[in-house]
XYZ file of C-alpha atoms in Angstrom:
167
model
C -0.705 -0.016 -0.259
C 1.509 3.563 -0.933
C 1.746 5.931 1.318
C 1.856 9.848 0.438
C 3.539 12.554 2.690
C 2.186 15.807 3.167
C 5.844 18.009 1.500
C 5.460 19.769 5.669
C 5.331 16.761 7.559
C 1.766 17.549 9.263
C 0.417 14.032 8.291
C 0.937 10.448 6.075
C -1.660 8.997 4.802
C -3.061 5.948 2.617
C -6.196 4.124 1.218
C -7.760 1.190 0.154
C -10.891 2.008 -2.087
C -13.159 1.457 1.490
C -11.123 3.656 3.803
C -8.520 6.576 3.848
C -5.704 6.720 6.878
C -4.003 9.923 7.917
C -1.232 9.927 10.290
C -0.562 12.891 12.871
C 2.607 13.158 14.277
C 1.745 13.443 18.135
C 4.409 16.684 20.449
C 5.671 14.012 23.434
C 3.739 12.839 26.387
C 0.287 13.875 24.595
C -2.527 10.938 25.752
C -5.692 10.609 24.436
C -7.467 12.478 26.419
C -5.758 15.458 25.626
C -7.363 15.167 21.816
C -10.308 16.875 20.744
C -11.004 14.980 17.048
C -14.235 15.499 15.717
C -15.046 13.934 12.292
C -18.082 15.410 10.057
C -19.048 14.377 6.372
C -17.680 16.193 4.727
C -14.919 18.034 6.918
C -13.133 17.240 10.293
C -10.725 18.728 13.007
C -8.171 16.840 14.865
C -5.679 18.904 18.035
C -4.986 19.020 21.524
C -7.362 20.549 24.012
C -7.812 24.734 24.181
C -5.163 24.602 21.709
C -5.026 25.441 17.301
C -6.385 22.918 15.388
C -2.878 19.769 14.845
C -5.080 19.387 11.121
C -8.435 20.414 10.192
C -10.348 20.598 6.449
C -13.042 19.529 3.830
C -12.227 15.793 2.106
C -11.779 15.071 -0.921
C -15.301 12.648 -1.013
C -17.675 12.926 1.270
C -17.636 9.936 4.348
C -19.706 8.225 7.048
C -18.921 9.778 10.431
C -20.528 7.517 11.861
C -17.935 4.581 11.371
C -14.688 6.760 11.213
C -12.492 6.432 14.831
C -9.366 8.090 15.658
C -6.160 5.962 18.366
C -2.918 6.615 19.596
C -0.238 4.262 18.137
C 3.947 4.924 18.143
C 3.035 8.701 19.144
C 0.801 9.812 16.339
C -2.681 10.187 16.266
C -4.277 7.796 13.744
C -7.634 8.472 12.030
C -9.779 6.049 9.803
C -12.083 7.497 7.673
C -14.708 5.039 5.708
C -15.555 6.678 2.452
C -19.191 6.919 1.380
C -18.288 5.800 -1.968
C -16.074 2.421 -0.675
C -15.402 2.029 -4.851
C -13.248 4.472 -5.464
C -9.852 6.428 -5.004
C -9.833 9.803 -3.823
C -6.603 12.313 -5.522
C -5.502 13.710 -1.389
C -7.284 13.487 1.439
C -7.884 16.703 2.229
C -9.509 18.999 -0.609
C -6.690 21.144 -1.905
C -3.739 19.184 -0.387
C -0.870 18.267 -2.714
C -2.746 15.570 -4.779
C -1.503 11.583 -6.650
C -2.814 9.873 -9.801
C -4.726 7.848 -8.964
C -4.206 5.477 -12.425
C -0.702 4.491 -10.522
C -2.209 3.049 -7.140
C -1.644 -0.325 -7.738
C -5.457 -2.378 -5.629
C -4.668 -4.720 -3.195
C -5.653 -8.485 -4.206
C -9.140 -9.083 -2.701
C -10.457 -12.278 -1.847
C -14.205 -13.444 -2.793
C -14.434 -13.410 1.117
C -13.838 -10.191 1.196
C -17.329 -9.150 -0.715
C -20.758 -8.973 0.890
C -23.038 -11.523 -0.078
C -25.210 -9.763 -3.583
C -21.593 -8.756 -5.171
C -20.165 -12.504 -3.917
C -22.603 -14.085 -6.461
C -22.421 -11.579 -8.376
C -19.169 -11.796 -9.506
C -19.332 -15.939 -8.574
C -21.863 -16.145 -11.908
C -19.224 -14.337 -13.880
C -16.779 -16.468 -13.310
C -18.893 -19.740 -13.470
C -19.915 -17.833 -17.551
C -16.577 -16.853 -17.902
C -15.517 -20.462 -17.567
C -17.789 -21.933 -19.412
C -17.591 -19.616 -22.418
C -13.832 -20.629 -22.686
C -14.388 -24.516 -22.497
C -17.582 -24.074 -24.843
C -20.726 -25.226 -22.856
C -23.489 -23.166 -22.008
C -23.353 -20.550 -19.160
C -26.369 -20.406 -16.435
C -28.338 -18.155 -18.652
C -28.379 -21.025 -21.085
C -28.570 -24.102 -18.898
C -31.565 -22.127 -17.559
C -33.221 -21.861 -20.627
C -32.438 -25.687 -20.784
C -34.165 -26.418 -18.392
C -37.092 -24.365 -18.868
C -37.128 -25.872 -22.313
C -36.991 -29.477 -20.640
C -39.215 -28.718 -18.294
C -42.089 -27.291 -20.613
C -41.329 -31.377 -23.141
C -42.253 -32.910 -20.203
C -45.412 -31.561 -19.347
C -46.442 -31.957 -22.750
C -45.435 -35.123 -24.346
C -48.340 -34.762 -26.708
C -46.347 -32.273 -28.592
C -43.677 -33.969 -31.058
C -39.998 -31.851 -30.535
C -38.431 -33.596 -33.015
C -38.203 -31.520 -35.999
C -37.865 -28.234 -32.903
C -34.330 -26.862 -33.786
C -33.219 -24.982 -31.099
C -30.360 -21.698 -30.801
């Protein structure tokens, strides 16, 4: 996963399709109770109580504020941000900051088990159909049509299908 750092070292960030993680260096001795972090759908602020914010701004795109959280890890404030649209790359974490070329992002490998059940079933059907076509066999849709035809023929034995041609 590629990490990008603000030119002034104010923060660094990484992303997946569904999340953005912003890491902000903290002064020595800062604890969780010393911090104030606010997430809104389009913006955020993070800082030390009764002081100027360490970092604030508008997110590049809309987020799900109720699903976001923060923690301190090795003297750094880590903001875990959940994107509203979880199928797009962000050009920057914060609007107005240096942008990256999203066409150069190499996505992490994913597993079918990472997908929700509806998406997973669609992907599995597409994979099945692709294997069937490559092997010269009927796709799931063609198999379904064949089954319907067999049922129809079984329900109507009085009809003669011997001369019928099916594509």
